[in-house]
Every structure is written in C-alpha cells, then in structure tokens.
Amino acid sequence: MPVNIIVGMQWGDEGKGKIVDILSEHHDVIARYQGGANAGHTVVINGSKFVLHLIPSGILREGKTCVIGSGVVVDPQSLFAEIDQLEKGGVNIAGRILISPRAHCILPIHKDLDRASESDTSQKKIGTTGKGIGPAYADKTARIGIPMFYLLDDKKLESAVHSMLMVKNSLLTGFYSKERMEPEFLLKEIRSFIPKLQPLIGDTRSALAEAMKNGKNILCEGAQGTMLDLDHGTYPYVTSSYTVSGGACVGLGIPPGKIDKVIGVVKAYTTRVGEGPFPTELTDAIGAKIQEEGHEFGATTGRPRRCGWFDGPVARYATEINGVNEIALTKLDVLDVLDKLSVCVAYKVDGKVVENIRDDVSILEKARPVYKEFDGWKSKTAGVTEYSKLPDKAKIYLDFLQEQSGAKISIVSTGQGRESTIVKNK
Ligand code: IMP
C-alpha cells in the first residue's frame, strides 16, 4: 500500500501533470496537498488537451478518487470551470472528487488584494499569478479566512465574512485606495456556490487513513516547485504554500512514517515565471529557442516563461530537501535542436565557488553559474519510448544530470502525450 509523493524540483512547470497522469494508473487515490488554481497541469490524452489547475490530474483516469486536501486553497469559480471542461471532454467526475472541509476558500476579495498588491509600486513585485493565492493563505494564517466547513453553517459564515471584511476593507480602501467590498455582496457570491460545492466536501483525512488501512495506493500531488516553497524557496519570490514533500503530510494529514517514495519531477533545462533570482537564465537566442521549442508559456496566465540551463545545485538541493528517491525527467526532446548544451555544476559568488544551496538563498541573486559543456545530440528523441534507443550523446547528458541531482532517473518524458515516455527498469 504505497503512499508516494510527486514533487517539483525547480520553479514549477516541470511537467508534473503528465507524470501524475502516468503514475495514476497504479494508484487508487490521487491527492493534491497545496497551492490553488495558480498551478497549471497540462495533460494530453489521445491528442486531446486538458489543463487542470486545481483538480488532481488523476481525474483523467477512470475510477480514480481525487482528493483536495486541507493544504489547498480552493477558488470555487475556477473549480466549477474545471469540472465543466472535464465533463465537456467526456470525463465522468461523479463521486470522484472529495474536498477537505478544512481547505480555505479563495474569494473575490483575495483576487482584488492580489492584484492591488502587485500593482502597488511601493511593494516588491513578485509576479504572482493574480489568482488570490497569497491573500487567501494570509487570511488562513491570520485566522480570519473562510474554510469550507463554514459554508455548512450559515451563521458562522455570515459572522466570519463580516469580521474578515472589516480587516480587509481597511486595507483595500485605506492602503490601496480601492473600493470597499460589501459583506452582502460577498455573502451572496459565496451562498450562490454552496449548493454545488457542498456535495464535494467530505472528510478527506479519514478517507485517506481508511484507504491506507485498506491497502490502497495513494499518490500525493504537489503543485509549483521546491524553489517556490514558502520556507525553503527563493523568498520573497515564492508562492504562499509548502510545495516540498513535507507539505504533503501537513496538507493531507498523512503521518510522515507512511510515506514510501518521493518522485521528483525535473525538466531537462530550467524555467521560471515571475520575478526572482534565476542563475542559469538565458536571455539570448538560445533561451528564446528553448522557449519556442518547449512552448514555454504559462498554462495559467499565458506569460512567457524565462528559460535557462539545467541547474545542478538546484536539483541537488531539491533531492536533499524532499528526500527524492527517483527522478522523472521531462522535456528531453526540447533540446534535440541544440548544438551545445551547458549544465550548471556550481556557482561563483563574490569570487568563491559555491557548490550547494544553503539557507542564505539571497546569494542566488549574485550567483554566476559555473558550467560544464556538452555536445548536442542533434537528432530526434521526441516520442522515443525505450532508453536504449536514445542517442549516445543524450544518454551522456542524462547520466550527468543524474549525477548532479543525486538521485536516479527512472522516467524520461520525450513528448506531451502519455505514450512519449521512457520508463527505465519497468
Ligand atoms: P502566486 O502563487 O500566484 O502567489 O505567485 C507567486 C510566485 O509563484 C510567482 O512567481 C508565480 O509566477 C509563481 N507560481 C505560482 N504558481 C506557479 C506554477 O504553477 N508554476 C510556476 N510558477 C508558479
């Protein structure tokens, strides 16, 4: 009855959706543990594309149960839009989605505040997705948020909305000079989605405990990536949740001793959306080429992703902090066209060589990458399904990434579709 965790090893967009979809086949329950509709997991099945923001990618496998844990923040509008998309695509979701009563709601006020803080010139711009994530988690932590279980008790809901808006309106009208939000408006909005939401709310923690007792396989799905973790990422340029594997225990209520395996997902190069340090960023024609070949545009916001070389210290850090046992490496095929490739093995900071990322992440702002160069394989890996069929130069590159990361690569993705996948040691 394994409990496995999928975690992003970089700044998100590693291709976790596809890997979750593949591994879902061997799991009964797929459980999302943090984040909200800021994530964008693209999965292509038989040529049909599904973009999931909140619902675990396991929903695309018939009969699998999908859990949204207490660590997730749920925007009901976005959830319903996703359900509509799935139903239109022929996916039967009846009885397959269970949302924790402890998961907090993202409300229109949170999106307003997210946008207001991002456009306020006196504050550091983070480049958020504008989905209200930070403000919703801030309210949760300040104990003025709206968890799902308040929706089941109208008196509690009404009093909580009034209390929250007292605080939030002073910020909105005072600091940001925006229009206040009336409690009646927000309550009407919330009450309008309760009938549709209520049937989906259930005791996810007990359901997971029961599933473990009954020998079911559970896949815990992380969103974003290690370097965007609130505690362990490149603060303040991070998201507001715990993206690392430890977040799965908190965000789902699973005891740490029950975790069997952590699968880290890493791209064959690096991307980042939004602001913040990115030592291996390529602002030249090669970066533009990778962006074009890899279709590196955000699945949630459509923003172009910054592209750069594979960063060894980031991968080593992710392996260590998440306890990565195996790596799923994605988008190898994007590099097919390149003559030369570089891999960052260390940084130079103030003239000193730094091999590993430590708690002083601010050094990344001045880190200069130390590179090892490789010859490109200049042939097609796209669609290859057997490791032995990869060009020798691609194998050399992969071996080096494995050595740099400190964990074995067990899956290599060579294209968007389910079928374009190499599973080593099946
Ligand atoms: P937020 O999560 O919308 O508050 O954004 C905080 C930071 O995390 C910004 O730099 C976003 O671009 C980044 N971010 C949030 N979600 C994702 C994701 O799914 N992929 C990549 N970056 C993300």
XYZ file of N, CA and C in Angstrom, residues 60-245:
558
model
N -8.262 12.143 -14.849
C -8.326 11.702 -16.240
C -8.234 10.175 -16.366
N -8.025 9.495 -15.236
C -8.019 8.022 -15.248
C -9.318 7.546 -14.621
N -10.052 6.801 -15.372
C -11.377 6.354 -14.923
C -11.332 5.677 -13.548
N -12.293 5.999 -12.729
C -12.447 5.288 -11.455
C -11.537 5.743 -10.330
N -10.583 6.627 -10.602
C -9.672 7.051 -9.533
C -10.343 8.119 -8.676
N -10.074 8.078 -7.389
C -10.626 9.092 -6.481
C -9.641 10.248 -6.381
N -10.148 11.476 -6.441
C -9.281 12.652 -6.363
C -9.614 13.464 -5.124
N -8.576 13.691 -4.334
C -8.744 14.408 -3.069
C -8.101 15.786 -3.178
N -8.784 16.788 -2.623
C -8.196 18.124 -2.489
C -8.070 18.359 -0.990
N -6.819 18.378 -0.525
C -6.557 18.356 0.911
C -6.700 19.706 1.597
N -6.534 19.683 2.907
C -6.682 20.891 3.733
C -5.624 21.944 3.407
N -4.517 21.519 2.815
C -3.436 22.464 2.488
C -3.688 23.270 1.219
N -4.796 22.945 0.526
C -5.102 23.608 -0.751
C -6.033 24.801 -0.496
N -5.918 25.838 -1.319
C -6.896 26.928 -1.271
C -7.754 26.832 -2.545
N -9.071 26.830 -2.345
C -9.982 26.494 -3.447
C -10.771 27.716 -3.912
N -10.619 28.030 -5.193
C -11.441 29.085 -5.792
C -12.633 28.390 -6.447
N -13.828 28.514 -5.857
C -14.976 27.758 -6.380
C -15.254 28.027 -7.856
N -15.098 29.301 -8.282
C -15.357 29.626 -9.701
C -14.470 28.790 -10.610
N -13.192 28.772 -10.228
C -12.210 28.061 -11.030
C -12.479 26.547 -11.001
N -12.873 26.065 -9.819
C -13.190 24.637 -9.675
C -14.349 24.241 -10.597
N -15.400 25.069 -10.606
C -16.565 24.730 -11.434
C -16.221 24.805 -12.928
N -15.380 25.768 -13.290
C -14.975 25.887 -14.701
C -14.208 24.631 -15.123
N -13.391 24.133 -14.189
C -12.601 22.932 -14.494
C -13.496 21.694 -14.619
N -14.473 21.620 -13.715
C -15.418 20.492 -13.769
C -16.157 20.523 -15.107
N -16.573 21.727 -15.536
C -17.268 21.877 -16.829
C -16.402 21.387 -17.976
N -15.118 21.815 -17.952
C -14.180 21.423 -19.002
C -14.043 19.898 -19.072
N -13.942 19.279 -17.888
C -13.776 17.822 -17.837
C -15.029 17.131 -18.362
N -16.198 17.621 -17.923
C -17.439 16.979 -18.355
C -17.645 17.131 -19.859
N -17.294 18.317 -20.367
C -17.411 18.518 -21.822
C -16.465 17.602 -22.569
N -15.304 17.297 -21.948
C -14.322 16.405 -22.578
C -14.660 14.938 -22.369
N -15.837 14.664 -21.776
C -16.275 13.267 -21.638
C -15.744 12.574 -20.395
N -15.209 13.331 -19.433
C -14.688 12.708 -18.207
C -15.814 12.655 -17.165
N -16.053 11.444 -16.652
C -17.096 11.296 -15.634
C -16.498 11.593 -14.264
N -17.000 12.634 -13.623
C -16.389 13.017 -12.343
C -17.301 12.671 -11.151
N -18.460 12.125 -11.425
C -19.451 11.874 -10.357
C -18.856 11.039 -9.228
N -18.939 11.562 -8.024
C -18.470 10.838 -6.836
C -16.973 10.652 -6.756
N -16.222 11.344 -7.595
C -14.772 11.095 -7.631
C -13.935 12.222 -7.030
N -14.599 13.338 -6.640
C -13.828 14.459 -6.082
C -14.246 14.672 -4.629
N -13.271 14.738 -3.739
C -13.546 14.964 -2.326
C -12.668 16.116 -1.836
N -13.314 17.164 -1.303
C -12.580 18.351 -0.852
C -12.613 18.420 0.672
N -11.472 18.696 1.257
C -11.392 18.785 2.716
C -12.223 19.954 3.242
N -12.966 19.719 4.340
C -13.711 20.836 4.951
C -12.767 21.895 5.513
N -11.505 21.538 5.669
C -10.528 22.481 6.220
C -9.835 23.312 5.129
N -10.042 22.950 3.873
C -9.429 23.735 2.787
C -10.087 25.116 2.779
N -9.284 26.148 2.589
C -9.843 27.513 2.620
C -10.303 27.958 1.239
N -11.278 28.886 1.269
C -11.819 29.416 0.005
C -10.994 30.600 -0.470
N -10.822 30.677 -1.775
C -10.323 31.912 -2.388
C -11.561 32.671 -2.842
N -11.695 33.899 -2.357
C -12.884 34.717 -2.639
C -12.482 35.912 -3.494
N -13.483 36.581 -4.104
C -13.138 37.726 -4.963
C -12.265 38.766 -4.250
N -12.443 38.930 -2.957
C -11.628 39.897 -2.205
C -10.131 39.516 -2.257
N -9.861 38.224 -2.263
C -8.462 37.775 -2.308
C -7.818 38.097 -3.653
N -8.618 37.951 -4.712
C -8.079 38.267 -6.050
C -7.874 39.781 -6.171
N -8.828 40.556 -5.626
C -8.679 42.020 -5.661
C -7.405 42.440 -4.940
N -7.172 41.825 -3.766
C -5.995 42.210 -2.977
C -4.693 41.761 -3.647
N -4.731 40.608 -4.289
C -3.553 40.101 -5.002
C -3.157 41.087 -6.105
N -4.166 41.499 -6.873
C -3.906 42.443 -7.976
C -3.468 43.791 -7.438
N -4.113 44.230 -6.335
C -3.772 45.545 -5.774
C -2.324 45.552 -5.286
N -1.890 44.482 -4.629
C -0.520 44.486 -4.096
C 0.499 44.374 -5.232
N 0.143 43.655 -6.291
C 1.076 43.531 -7.417
C 1.216 44.837 -8.197
N 0.149 45.653 -8.191
C 0.268 46.896 -8.962
C 0.712 48.071 -8.082
N 0.906 47.805 -6.794
C 1.326 48.881 -5.878
C 2.843 49.067 -5.989
N 3.233 50.250 -6.381
C 4.663 50.471 -6.661
C 5.519 50.545 -5.399
N 4.880 50.692 -4.218
C 5.696 50.766 -3.002
C 6.073 49.369 -2.493
N 5.516 48.319 -3.131
C 5.831 46.959 -2.679
C 6.643 46.215 -3.733
N 7.349 45.184 -3.257
C 8.131 44.365 -4.163
C 7.174 43.611 -5.088
N 7.415 43.663 -6.384
C 6.570 42.911 -7.320
C 7.061 41.461 -7.338
N 6.144 40.534 -7.124
C 6.522 39.107 -7.095
C 6.246 38.463 -8.447
N 5.306 39.059 -9.188
C 4.911 38.414 -10.448
C 3.982 37.264 -10.160
N 3.021 37.450 -9.253
C 2.106 36.356 -8.899
C 1.199 36.019 -10.091
N 0.453 34.953 -9.928
C -0.487 34.561 -10.982
C -1.776 35.387 -10.895
N -1.923 36.188 -9.841
C -3.122 37.024 -9.688
C -4.360 36.227 -9.303
N -4.160 35.017 -8.818
C -5.306 34.143 -8.510
C -5.743 34.240 -7.051
N -5.166 35.163 -6.322
C -5.597 35.371 -4.927
C -4.956 34.427 -3.929
N -3.909 33.737 -4.363
C -3.299 32.692 -3.525
C -2.718 33.269 -2.221
N -1.827 34.256 -2.349
C -1.160 34.824 -1.164
C -2.173 35.379 -0.165
N -3.108 36.244 -0.601
C -4.085 36.780 0.345
C -4.950 35.699 1.010
N -5.291 34.635 0.288
C -6.116 33.573 0.906
C -5.320 32.850 1.993
N -4.053 32.517 1.689
C -3.228 31.857 2.720
C -2.949 32.810 3.881
N -2.799 34.117 3.583
C -2.541 35.087 4.653
C -3.723 35.110 5.617
N -4.948 35.085 5.075
C -6.144 35.086 5.932
C -6.253 33.794 6.736
N -5.879 32.697 6.105
C -5.909 31.414 6.814
C -4.986 31.498 8.043
N -3.771 31.988 7.796
C -2.777 32.061 8.871
C -3.194 33.078 9.934
N -3.842 34.154 9.499
C -4.295 35.185 10.448
C -5.597 34.783 11.137
N -6.099 33.610 10.800
C -7.324 33.047 11.382
C -8.570 33.893 11.122
N -8.562 34.519 9.925
C -9.776 35.246 9.530
C -10.302 34.730 8.176
N -9.782 33.579 7.758
C -10.179 33.007 6.460
C -11.520 32.280 6.529
N -11.915 31.754 5.376
C -13.202 31.033 5.280
C -12.920 29.588 4.839
N -12.797 28.682 5.817
C -12.627 27.270 5.432
C -13.955 26.706 4.937
N -13.868 25.625 4.204
C -15.072 25.011 3.612
C -16.143 24.703 4.659
N -15.741 24.324 5.874
C -16.774 23.900 6.832
C -17.629 25.064 7.314
N -17.160 26.308 7.124
C -18.017 27.455 7.457
C -19.205 27.531 6.494
N -19.018 27.010 5.300
C -20.090 27.087 4.301
C -21.284 26.232 4.704
N -21.023 25.294 5.624
C -22.084 24.383 6.041
C -22.847 24.928 7.247
N -22.488 26.130 7.690
C -23.119 26.737 8.872
C -23.289 28.227 8.579
N -24.495 28.597 8.145
C -24.703 29.947 7.607
C -24.423 31.062 8.620
N -24.718 30.814 9.889
C -24.483 31.837 10.932
C -22.993 32.106 11.054
N -22.248 31.017 11.118
C -20.783 31.114 11.246
C -20.213 31.841 10.030
N -20.749 31.484 8.872
C -20.263 32.081 7.623
C -20.490 33.597 7.633
N -21.704 33.993 8.003
C -22.053 35.412 7.984
C -21.148 36.206 8.929
N -20.946 35.672 10.115
C -20.133 36.397 11.094
C -18.660 36.437 10.629
N -18.184 35.340 10.037
C -16.779 35.306 9.572
C -16.550 36.281 8.421
N -17.528 36.366 7.517
C -17.384 37.279 6.371
C -17.341 38.732 6.866
N -18.193 39.064 7.821
C -18.193 40.429 8.374
C -16.850 40.733 9.029
N -16.341 39.802 9.843
C -15.063 40.040 10.542
C -13.928 40.191 9.541
N -13.908 39.294 8.553
C -12.824 39.345 7.572
C -12.846 40.668 6.820
N -14.038 41.079 6.398
C -14.119 42.299 5.589
C -13.786 43.562 6.377
N -13.976 43.504 7.696
C -13.608 44.669 8.496
C -12.105 44.931 8.357
N -11.353 43.847 8.414
C -9.893 43.966 8.291
C -9.513 44.282 6.838
N -10.090 43.524 5.925
C -9.671 43.624 4.516
C -10.101 44.940 3.867
N -11.267 45.434 4.255
C -11.715 46.693 3.655
C -10.849 47.868 4.078
N -10.319 47.785 5.303
C -9.468 48.909 5.724
C -8.187 48.905 4.879
N -7.724 47.706 4.535
C -6.539 47.604 3.676
C -6.864 48.071 2.247
N -8.007 47.568 1.755
C -8.397 47.867 0.373
C -8.656 49.367 0.161
N -9.408 49.965 1.075
C -9.770 51.377 0.876
C -8.675 52.304 1.406
N -8.054 51.930 2.531
C -7.046 52.810 3.140
C -5.732 52.760 2.397
N -5.075 51.606 2.456
C -3.737 51.497 1.872
C -3.749 51.518 0.342
N -4.706 50.781 -0.242
C -4.690 50.667 -1.702
C -5.600 51.671 -2.413
N -6.359 52.452 -1.651
C -7.314 53.424 -2.217
C -8.243 52.799 -3.265
N -8.718 51.605 -2.966
C -9.673 50.929 -3.866
C -11.053 50.950 -3.218
N -12.028 50.505 -4.004
C -13.400 50.492 -3.480
C -13.576 49.371 -2.460
N -14.372 49.603 -1.406
C -14.598 48.565 -0.398
C -15.495 47.459 -0.962
N -15.439 46.302 -0.325
C -16.328 45.212 -0.745
C -17.396 45.043 0.331
N -18.639 45.031 -0.082
C -19.738 44.934 0.884
C -19.948 43.474 1.298
N -20.161 43.255 2.632
C -20.383 41.880 3.106
C -21.556 41.205 2.380
N -22.606 41.981 2.084
C -23.796 41.394 1.428
C -23.417 40.837 0.046
N -22.541 41.601 -0.642
C -22.110 41.156 -1.973
C -21.340 39.832 -1.861
N -20.394 39.807 -0.921
C -19.556 38.604 -0.784
C -20.383 37.407 -0.319
N -21.291 37.655 0.627
C -22.134 36.555 1.123
C -23.007 35.983 0.008
N -23.542 36.888 -0.826
C -24.397 36.444 -1.937
C -23.591 35.539 -2.882
N -22.389 35.993 -3.159
C -21.469 35.257 -4.035
C -21.185 33.862 -3.447
N -20.825 33.847 -2.156
C -20.483 32.564 -1.518
C -21.719 31.648 -1.497
N -22.858 32.224 -1.087
C -24.072 31.384 -0.979
C -24.476 30.810 -2.329
N -24.132 31.534 -3.399
C -24.524 31.044 -4.727
C -23.766 29.770 -5.116
N -22.584 29.580 -4.566
C -21.881 28.359 -4.969
C -21.979 27.209 -3.959
N -22.607 27.468 -2.799
C -22.697 26.407 -1.778
C -23.419 25.139 -2.275
N -24.573 25.261 -2.948
C -25.274 24.029 -3.349
C -24.424 23.110 -4.228
N -23.591 23.711 -5.078
C -22.761 22.894 -5.983
C -21.521 22.342 -5.258
N -21.069 23.111 -4.271
C -19.827 22.754 -3.580
C -20.058 21.718 -2.486
N -21.179 21.882 -1.798
C -21.474 21.057 -0.618
C -21.299 19.546 -0.845
N -21.845 19.003 -1.960
C -21.714 17.545 -2.150
C -20.267 17.076 -2.317
N -19.365 18.030 -2.614
C -17.976 17.628 -2.830
C -17.153 17.658 -1.536
N -17.716 18.249 -0.472
C -16.958 18.395 0.774
C -17.101 17.134 1.618
N -15.967 16.616 2.080
C -16.015 15.398 2.895
C -14.730 15.248 3.675
N -14.720 14.319 4.607
C -13.574 14.155 5.500
C -12.411 13.463 4.759
N -11.608 14.264 4.132
C -10.525 13.706 3.301
C -9.478 12.975 4.138
N -9.188 13.517 5.321
C -8.141 12.888 6.141
C -8.541 11.473 6.516
N -9.796 11.334 6.994
C -10.268 9.991 7.374
C -10.323 9.082 6.148
N -10.735 9.661 5.013
C -10.814 8.850 3.788
C -9.428 8.322 3.412
N -8.411 9.163 3.578
C -7.047 8.725 3.248
C -6.560 7.680 4.258
N -6.879 7.903 5.542
C -6.474 6.933 6.574
C -7.129 5.579 6.296
N -8.384 5.616 5.917
C -9.141 4.405 5.604
C -8.517 3.706 4.381
N -8.192 4.534 3.380
C -7.598 3.980 2.160
C -6.276 3.288 2.491
N -5.480 3.910 3.370
C -4.196 3.291 3.752
C -4.437 1.973 4.479
N -5.415 1.985 5.369
C -5.753 0.765 6.129
C -6.168 -0.356 5.189
N -6.882 0.020 4.121
C -7.394 -0.993 3.187
C -6.404 -1.343 2.080
N -5.161 -0.911 2.247
C -4.113 -1.295 1.293
C -4.187 -0.595 -0.048
N -4.840 0.555 -0.110
C -4.922 1.288 -1.383
C -3.633 2.064 -1.619
N -3.370 2.346 -2.876
C -2.188 3.136 -3.231
C -2.570 4.600 -3.367
N -1.781 5.454 -2.751
C -2.100 6.889 -2.747
C -0.953 7.665 -3.384
N -1.318 8.552 -4.293
C -0.321 9.422 -4.918
C -0.603 10.854 -4.472
N 0.363 11.456 -3.791
C 0.193 12.833 -3.306
C 0.786 13.765 -4.362
N -0.046 14.670 -4.847
C 0.360 15.526 -5.966
C 0.709 16.929 -5.478
N 1.955 17.301 -5.699
C 2.386 18.658 -5.352
C 2.190 19.586 -6.541
N 2.055 20.867 -6.238
C 1.986 21.877 -7.306
C 3.187 22.814 -7.139
N 3.419 23.643 -8.153
C 4.595 24.540 -8.179
C 5.874 23.706 -7.973
N 6.892 24.273 -7.370
C 8.137 23.512 -7.240
C 8.895 23.909 -5.983
N 9.931 23.131 -5.686
C 10.732 23.313 -4.469
C 11.205 24.751 -4.278
N 11.675 25.382 -5.362
C 12.256 26.723 -5.226
C 11.199 27.798 -5.025
N 9.906 27.385 -5.086
C 8.816 28.331 -4.809
C 8.205 28.069 -3.437
N 8.817 27.160 -2.658
C 8.291 26.847 -1.327
C 8.403 28.076 -0.413
N 7.369 28.284 0.384
C 7.317 29.467 1.249
C 8.499 29.531 2.218
N 8.879 28.395 2.790
C 10.015 28.384 3.725
C 11.348 28.139 3.035
N 11.346 27.259 2.035
C 12.615 26.763 1.502
C 12.956 27.250 0.102
N 12.138 28.124 -0.445
C 12.389 28.641 -1.788
C 13.117 29.967 -1.754
N 13.034 30.673 -2.877
C 13.781 31.926 -3.038
C 12.942 33.104 -2.530
N 12.676 33.085 -1.219
C 11.853 34.113 -0.568
C 12.424 35.509 -0.815
N 11.610 36.518 -1.112
C 10.150 36.549 -1.118
C 9.530 36.130 -2.449
N 10.363 35.722 -3.402
C 9.818 35.360 -4.731
C 9.363 33.900 -4.713
N 8.327 33.647 -3.945
C 7.838 32.282 -3.740
C 6.320 32.301 -3.790
N 5.726 31.120 -3.738
C 4.283 31.065 -3.563
C 4.017 30.988 -2.066
N 2.763 30.870 -1.646
C 2.474 31.008 -0.210
C 2.168 29.678 0.463
N 2.627 28.573 -0.138
C 2.343 27.267 0.470
C 3.612 26.425 0.519
N 3.472 25.241 1.118
C 4.630 24.341 1.281
C 4.644 23.319 0.151
N 5.458 23.639 -0.838
C 5.499 22.819 -2.047
C 6.360 21.571 -1.869
N 7.245 21.579 -0.872
C 8.171 20.446 -0.694
C 7.403 19.208 -0.220
N 8.076 18.056 -0.251
C 7.379 16.799 0.051
C 6.760 16.808 1.452
